[in-house]
Coordinates of C-alpha atoms and ligand atoms in Angstrom, one line a residue:
M111 CA 5.7 -20.1 -7.3
A112 CA 3.5 -19.3 -5.4
L113 CA 1.5 -16.0 -4.5
I114 CA 3.3 -15.2 -1.1
T115 CA 1.1 -13.0 2.3
L116 CA 2.0 -10.5 4.1
R117 CA 2.9 -11.6 6.2
Q118 CA 5.8 -13.8 5.0
L119 CA 7.3 -10.9 3.3
L120 CA 6.7 -8.1 6.3
D121 CA 8.6 -10.7 8.7
H122 CA 10.9 -10.7 6.2
A123 CA 11.5 -7.0 5.5
A124 CA 11.3 -6.5 9.6
E125 CA 14.2 -9.4 9.6
R126 CA 16.2 -7.8 7.4
G127 CA 15.8 -3.7 8.0
Y128 CA 14.2 -2.9 4.8
G129 CA 10.8 -1.7 3.2
V130 CA 7.9 -2.5 0.4
P131 CA 6.1 -0.3 -2.3
A132 CA 3.0 -1.4 -2.1
F133 CA 2.0 0.1 -6.3
N134 CA -2.1 -0.1 -6.6
I135 CA -2.9 -1.3 -10.1
N136 CA -6.1 -1.5 -12.3
N137 CA -4.7 -2.5 -16.1
M138 CA -1.9 -4.8 -17.9
E139 CA -0.1 -2.3 -18.4
Q140 CA 0.1 -1.8 -14.2
G141 CA 0.9 -5.4 -14.1
L142 CA 3.7 -6.0 -16.0
A143 CA 5.7 -2.2 -15.5
I144 CA 5.8 -3.3 -11.9
M145 CA 7.3 -6.5 -12.5
E146 CA 10.1 -5.3 -15.1
A147 CA 11.1 -3.2 -12.7
A148 CA 11.6 -6.2 -9.7
A149 CA 13.3 -8.0 -12.0
A150 CA 15.8 -5.8 -13.0
V151 CA 16.6 -5.2 -9.7
D152 CA 15.5 -8.5 -7.4
A153 CA 12.7 -6.9 -5.4
P154 CA 9.6 -9.1 -4.1
V155 CA 6.7 -7.2 -4.5
I156 CA 3.3 -6.3 -3.2
I157 CA 0.1 -5.6 -5.7
Q158 CA -2.6 -3.8 -4.5
A159 CA -6.4 -3.9 -5.9
S160 CA -8.8 -1.1 -4.5
R161 CA -12.9 -1.8 -4.7
G162 CA -12.4 0.4 -7.6
A163 CA -9.9 -1.2 -8.9
R164 CA -12.0 -4.3 -9.0
S165 CA -14.7 -3.2 -10.5
Y166 CA -12.7 -1.8 -12.7
A167 CA -11.0 -4.7 -14.6
N168 CA -12.9 -7.4 -12.5
D169 CA -11.7 -9.8 -10.6
I170 CA -12.1 -12.7 -12.5
M171 CA -9.3 -10.2 -15.2
L172 CA -6.9 -9.7 -12.0
A173 CA -7.1 -12.9 -11.0
K174 CA -5.7 -14.4 -14.9
M175 CA -3.4 -11.0 -14.9
I176 CA -1.7 -12.1 -11.5
D177 CA -1.9 -15.7 -12.7
A178 CA -0.5 -15.1 -15.6
L179 CA 2.1 -12.4 -14.5
E180 CA 3.3 -15.6 -11.6
E181 CA 4.0 -17.5 -14.5
M182 CA 6.2 -14.5 -16.4
Y183 CA 8.8 -13.9 -13.3
P184 CA 8.6 -17.6 -11.5
Q185 CA 11.7 -15.7 -9.3
I186 CA 9.7 -12.9 -8.0
P187 CA 7.2 -13.1 -4.5
L188 CA 4.2 -11.5 -5.5
C189 CA 1.6 -10.6 -3.2
L190 CA -1.5 -9.5 -4.1
H191 CA -3.8 -7.4 -1.4
Q192 CA -6.8 -6.0 -0.8
D193 CA -6.7 -2.0 -0.6
H194 CA -9.6 -0.6 1.4
G195 CA -11.7 -3.7 2.8
N196 CA -15.0 -1.5 3.5
E197 CA -16.5 -4.6 5.1
E198 CA -16.1 -8.4 5.9
S199 CA -18.0 -9.7 2.2
T200 CA -14.8 -7.0 0.5
C201 CA -12.9 -8.8 2.1
A202 CA -14.2 -12.4 1.9
T203 CA -14.7 -12.4 -2.0
A204 CA -10.7 -11.0 -2.3
L205 CA -9.3 -14.0 -0.8
Q206 CA -12.2 -16.0 -3.0
H207 CA -10.2 -14.5 -5.5
G208 CA -6.7 -15.7 -4.9
F209 CA -5.4 -13.0 -2.5
T210 CA -2.9 -13.3 0.0
S211 CA -4.2 -10.3 1.9
V212 CA -6.4 -8.4 2.5
M213 CA -7.2 -5.2 4.4
M214 CA -9.5 -4.4 6.9
D215 CA -10.2 -0.5 7.3
G216 CA -12.8 -0.2 9.8
S217 CA -11.6 3.0 10.8
L218 CA -14.2 4.5 8.9
M219 CA -18.0 3.1 8.8
A220 CA -18.7 0.2 5.5
D221 CA -20.1 3.6 3.5
A222 CA -15.9 4.9 3.5
K223 CA -16.7 8.2 4.8
T224 CA -17.7 7.7 8.0
P225 CA -15.2 7.8 11.0
A226 CA -16.3 4.7 12.9
S227 CA -15.5 3.7 17.2
Y228 CA -13.0 2.0 18.1
Q229 CA -14.7 -0.7 19.1
Y230 CA -16.4 -1.7 15.7
N231 CA -12.6 -1.2 14.1
V232 CA -11.8 -4.0 16.7
D233 CA -15.0 -5.6 16.4
I234 CA -14.8 -6.0 12.3
T235 CA -11.0 -6.3 12.1
R236 CA -11.7 -8.8 14.5
R237 CA -13.3 -10.9 12.5
V238 CA -11.7 -10.1 9.0
V239 CA -8.7 -11.9 10.9
D240 CA -10.1 -14.8 12.3
M241 CA -11.6 -15.8 8.6
A242 CA -8.5 -14.4 6.8
H243 CA -6.2 -16.4 9.0
W244 CA -8.2 -19.5 9.3
I245 CA -6.6 -20.0 5.2
G246 CA -3.2 -18.8 5.7
A247 CA -3.0 -15.1 4.2
S248 CA -2.9 -11.9 5.9
V249 CA -5.0 -8.6 6.9
E250 CA -4.2 -5.2 7.6
G251 CA -5.6 -3.2 9.9
E252 CA -6.2 0.4 9.9
L253 CA -6.1 2.6 13.2
G254 CA -6.2 7.0 12.7
V255 CA -8.8 8.4 10.3
L256 CA -6.2 9.4 7.6
G257 CA -5.7 13.8 6.7
S258 CA -4.7 16.8 6.5
L259 CA -2.9 17.8 9.7
E260 CA -3.0 21.7 7.9
H261 CA -7.1 21.7 7.1
G262 CA -8.4 19.0 9.0
G263 CA -10.2 17.7 6.2
G264 CA -9.7 14.1 5.0
E265 CA -9.3 13.6 1.3
Q266 CA -12.5 13.3 -1.2
E267 CA -10.1 12.5 -4.5
D268 CA -10.7 8.9 -4.9
G269 CA -14.6 8.8 -3.9
H270 CA -13.4 8.1 -0.7
G271 CA -11.8 9.0 2.8
V272 CA -13.4 10.7 5.8
E273 CA -16.5 13.4 5.0
G274 CA -15.9 16.6 6.5
E275 CA -13.4 18.3 9.4
I276 CA -12.4 16.3 12.3
S277 CA -10.5 17.0 15.2
H278 CA -6.5 16.0 15.2
D279 CA -6.9 13.8 17.9
Q280 CA -8.5 10.9 14.8
L281 CA -5.6 12.1 12.0
L282 CA -3.3 10.9 14.2
T283 CA -3.3 7.6 16.0
D284 CA -2.9 6.9 19.6
P285 CA -0.2 5.5 20.6
D286 CA -1.4 3.2 23.4
Q287 CA -5.0 2.2 21.9
A288 CA -2.4 1.3 18.9
V289 CA -1.0 -1.6 21.8
D290 CA -4.6 -2.5 22.3
F291 CA -6.0 -2.6 18.5
V292 CA -2.5 -5.2 17.9
R293 CA -2.8 -7.8 20.5
S294 CA -6.8 -7.4 20.3
T295 CA -7.2 -8.6 16.7
K296 CA -4.2 -9.7 15.9
V297 CA -3.8 -8.0 12.9
D298 CA -0.9 -8.7 10.7
A299 CA 0.0 -5.5 9.9
L300 CA -1.2 -1.8 11.2
A301 CA -2.0 1.2 9.3
I302 CA -1.4 4.5 11.0
A303 CA -2.5 8.5 10.3
M304 CA 0.2 10.7 11.1
G305 CA -0.7 13.0 8.4
T306 CA -0.4 11.8 5.3
S307 CA -3.7 11.5 2.5
H308 CA -4.5 10.0 0.0
G309 CA -3.7 12.2 -4.4
A310 CA -1.4 14.6 -5.3
Y311 CA -3.0 16.9 -2.9
K312 CA -1.3 16.1 0.6
F313 CA 0.7 19.1 1.0
S314 CA 0.4 23.4 1.0
R315 CA 4.2 23.9 1.8
K316 CA 7.6 21.3 2.2
P317 CA 6.3 19.1 4.8
D318 CA 7.5 19.8 8.5
G319 CA 7.1 17.5 11.5
D320 CA 3.6 19.9 12.0
I321 CA 2.1 18.1 9.3
L322 CA 3.5 15.2 8.8
A323 CA 3.9 13.3 12.4
M324 CA 6.7 11.2 12.1
R325 CA 7.3 11.7 15.5
V326 CA 4.2 9.2 15.6
V327 CA 5.8 6.1 13.4
E328 CA 8.6 6.0 16.1
E329 CA 6.1 6.3 19.2
I330 CA 4.2 3.2 17.7
H331 CA 7.5 1.3 17.0
H332 CA 9.0 1.9 20.3
R333 CA 5.7 0.5 22.0
L334 CA 5.2 -2.4 19.0
P335 CA 8.6 -3.1 17.9
N336 CA 6.7 -6.7 16.1
T337 CA 3.9 -5.3 14.5
H338 CA 4.7 -4.2 11.5
L339 CA 3.2 -0.8 10.5
V340 CA 1.8 0.9 7.2
M341 CA 2.2 4.6 5.6
H342 CA -0.9 5.1 3.3
G343 CA -0.6 7.6 1.3
S344 CA 3.2 8.2 0.6
S345 CA 3.5 8.8 -3.1
S346 CA 6.2 12.0 -2.7
V347 CA 4.5 13.6 -5.7
P348 CA 8.2 14.5 -7.3
Q349 CA 8.6 18.1 -8.5
P350 CA 9.6 16.2 -11.8
L351 CA 6.7 14.4 -12.7
Q352 CA 4.5 18.2 -11.7
D353 CA 6.8 18.9 -14.3
A354 CA 6.5 16.7 -16.6
F355 CA 2.7 16.5 -16.7
N356 CA 2.0 20.4 -16.7
Q357 CA 4.4 20.8 -19.6
F358 CA 2.2 19.3 -21.8
G359 CA -1.0 20.9 -21.1
G360 CA -1.6 18.9 -17.6
E361 CA -3.1 21.2 -15.2
M362 CA -2.0 20.5 -11.8
P363 CA -1.3 23.1 -9.0
Q364 CA 1.9 23.5 -6.7
T365 CA 1.6 20.3 -4.9
W366 CA 4.1 18.8 -2.4
G367 CA 4.0 14.9 -1.6
V368 CA 5.7 12.6 1.0
P369 CA 9.8 13.3 0.8
V370 CA 11.2 10.2 0.5
E371 CA 13.4 10.5 3.2
E372 CA 10.6 10.8 5.4
I373 CA 9.6 6.9 3.8
V374 CA 13.1 6.3 5.2
R375 CA 13.0 7.7 8.2
G376 CA 10.0 5.9 8.7
I377 CA 11.7 2.6 7.6
K378 CA 14.2 3.1 10.1
H379 CA 10.9 2.6 12.8
G380 CA 9.0 -0.6 11.5
V381 CA 7.3 0.9 8.4
R382 CA 7.4 -2.2 6.7
K383 CA 4.8 -1.1 3.4
I384 CA 4.2 1.8 2.2
N385 CA 1.3 2.8 0.1
I386 CA 2.5 4.3 -4.1
D387 CA -0.2 4.6 -6.0
T388 CA -0.7 8.4 -6.9
D389 CA 2.7 8.6 -8.5
C390 CA 2.2 5.7 -10.8
R391 CA -1.4 7.4 -12.1
L392 CA 1.0 10.6 -12.4
A393 CA 4.1 8.5 -14.0
M394 CA 2.0 7.2 -16.2
T395 CA -0.6 10.1 -17.3
A396 CA 3.0 12.8 -17.7
A397 CA 3.7 10.0 -20.3
F398 CA 0.9 10.0 -22.0
R399 CA 0.4 13.3 -22.6
K400 CA 3.8 14.2 -23.5
V401 CA 2.8 12.0 -26.6
A402 CA -0.8 13.3 -27.0
T403 CA 1.1 16.9 -27.6
Q404 CA 3.9 16.1 -29.6
S405 CA 2.4 13.2 -31.7
R406 CA -1.4 14.9 -32.3
S407 CA -2.3 12.7 -35.1
E408 CA -1.0 9.6 -33.2
F409 CA -4.4 7.2 -32.6
D410 CA -2.8 4.4 -31.5
P411 CA -3.1 3.2 -27.8
R412 CA -0.7 1.3 -27.6
K413 CA 2.1 4.7 -28.4
F414 CA 0.4 6.3 -25.6
L415 CA 0.5 3.3 -23.0
K416 CA 4.2 1.7 -23.6
P417 CA 5.8 5.1 -22.6
A418 CA 3.6 5.7 -19.7
M419 CA 4.8 2.0 -18.6
D420 CA 8.4 3.3 -19.4
G421 CA 7.4 5.9 -16.8
L422 CA 5.6 3.7 -13.5
R423 CA 9.0 1.4 -14.4
D424 CA 11.8 3.8 -13.8
L425 CA 9.1 5.0 -11.1
C426 CA 8.6 1.4 -9.5
R427 CA 12.7 0.3 -10.1
E428 CA 13.3 3.9 -8.3
R429 CA 11.6 3.1 -5.0
F430 CA 12.6 0.0 -4.7
E431 CA 15.9 1.0 -4.9
Q432 CA 15.0 3.3 -2.3
F433 CA 13.1 1.8 0.6
G434 CA 16.2 -1.2 -0.1
T435 CA 13.6 -3.7 -1.2
A436 CA 16.6 -4.6 -4.2
G437 CA 17.8 -7.0 -3.7
H438 CA 16.1 -9.8 -1.6
A439 CA 14.0 -11.5 -4.6
S440 CA 16.4 -14.2 -4.3
Q441 CA 16.5 -14.7 -0.4
I442 CA 12.8 -15.7 -0.3
K443 CA 11.6 -18.9 -0.2
V444 CA 7.8 -18.8 -0.2
V445 CA 6.0 -20.7 2.6
P446 CA 2.7 -21.7 1.3
L447 CA -1.3 -20.9 2.2
A448 CA -1.4 -23.9 4.4
E449 CA 1.3 -23.7 6.2
M450 CA 1.1 -20.8 7.3
A451 CA -2.9 -21.4 8.2
R452 CA -0.7 -24.1 10.2
R453 CA 1.5 -21.5 12.3
Y454 CA -1.6 -18.9 12.6
R455 CA -3.1 -21.8 14.2
S456 CA -0.2 -22.4 16.5
S457 CA -0.7 -19.2 18.2
A458 CA 3.1 -19.6 15.9
L459 CA 2.5 -15.7 14.8
D460 CA 0.9 -13.4 17.4
P461 CA 1.6 -10.9 16.6
Q462 CA 2.1 -9.6 21.2
I463 CA 5.3 -12.8 20.7
G464 CA 6.1 -11.9 17.0
G465 CA 6.2 -14.3 15.7
I466 CA 8.6 -15.0 11.9
A467 CA 7.6 -16.2 9.5
D468 CA 10.3 -18.3 8.7
A469 CA 10.4 -15.6 5.4
A470 CA 14.5 -16.3 4.3
E471 CA 16.0 -20.1 2.7
Ligands
LIG738 O1 -6.9 3.9 -1.5 C1 -6.0 4.9 -2.6 C2 -6.4 4.4 -3.7 O2 -5.1 5.8 -4.6 C3 -7.5 3.9 -4.1 O3 -8.1 4.9 -5.4 O4 -9.8 3.7 -5.1 O5 -9.3 5.4 -7.6 O6 -8.6 2.7 -7.0 P1 -9.1 4.0 -6.3
LIG739 P1 -1.5 7.6 -2.4 O1 -2.3 8.5 -3.2 O2 -0.6 9.1 -2.0 O3 -0.5 7.5 -3.9 O4 -1.6 6.6 -1.5 C1 -1.7 5.3 -2.2 C2 -2.0 4.7 -0.8 O5 -2.4 5.4 -0.1 C3 -4.0 3.8 -1.5 O6 -3.8 2.5 -0.2
LIG740 ZN1 -4.6 3.9 1.4

């Protein structure tokens, strides 16, 4: 089966009212674990690679690995997405390597630290949309800056994210601006800011509406009912994983992530793509720590990696089930890129028209 575009997959998810987790990967073990989980529950998959992942694994290695996963799991529609593209060239080279979707994150400048102006964001996102749609690939844009409503700061845990303190206005996507942004750029999906941030340290307490502003999701969905919304920073940082990590020598201070029930609420209000990396990292490293602590003479990396893959597989499966993704892979007949390109050229997929990419068989 050919790779699916983000647009076709999220159109299907919108028609049927489910959400799709987007898992970050950097290596073969993560790819295998995610696909194993998807195959077990018949879920379509979004695998995303950050700029860091692309330089860690190498574009050629990543592309060949995705080819292999496609061949191993021909029944699972698989979307390969660039996470947080910082400039046009990042998105262009992703497309050259077979990605079927890119995120142009124009909420920040190319340094991935400095908040960008609205006009800069519109212009660069529109240019990436023009480029990607010519070949039928999809584009996710971002409006608003990810960061904490508790302390007004972005996250630097992964070496990207806004630097310094920013205002509440910048940390919450403005619904009126969202309407203008989607119309002006023609993005296929819109990432919004409502208090989530990347990494493990999102909230210092179980989040309520003051620090996780789900009302912003609802308001934007009300104004843009045909636009697929994306929640970044959506790891739940589950207590059992924190405990497992700390039980075997880890030192993770108590923290709170985005509760799964809030994500499920988001899915009822137009959230279709849910970005999860931290939980995947934690599931794997908690398993490494257990082996390292309990089997101190062990030096075969596979003895560490196999339980880590099992931990990641279980986490992914749980999210596929919680978000309603399970059971949908077999309903999707992948539309080839060339046909998606034709539909964009005929304006059939304009977001304001709410075109649906004819996802189901
Ligand atoms: O966008 C955030 C993801 O967690 C990717 O992190 O840049 O360290 O690969 P990374
Ligand atoms: P988490 O750090 O919450 O997993 O978020 C990942 C993400 O948003 C990647 O773009
Ligand atoms: Zn993100």
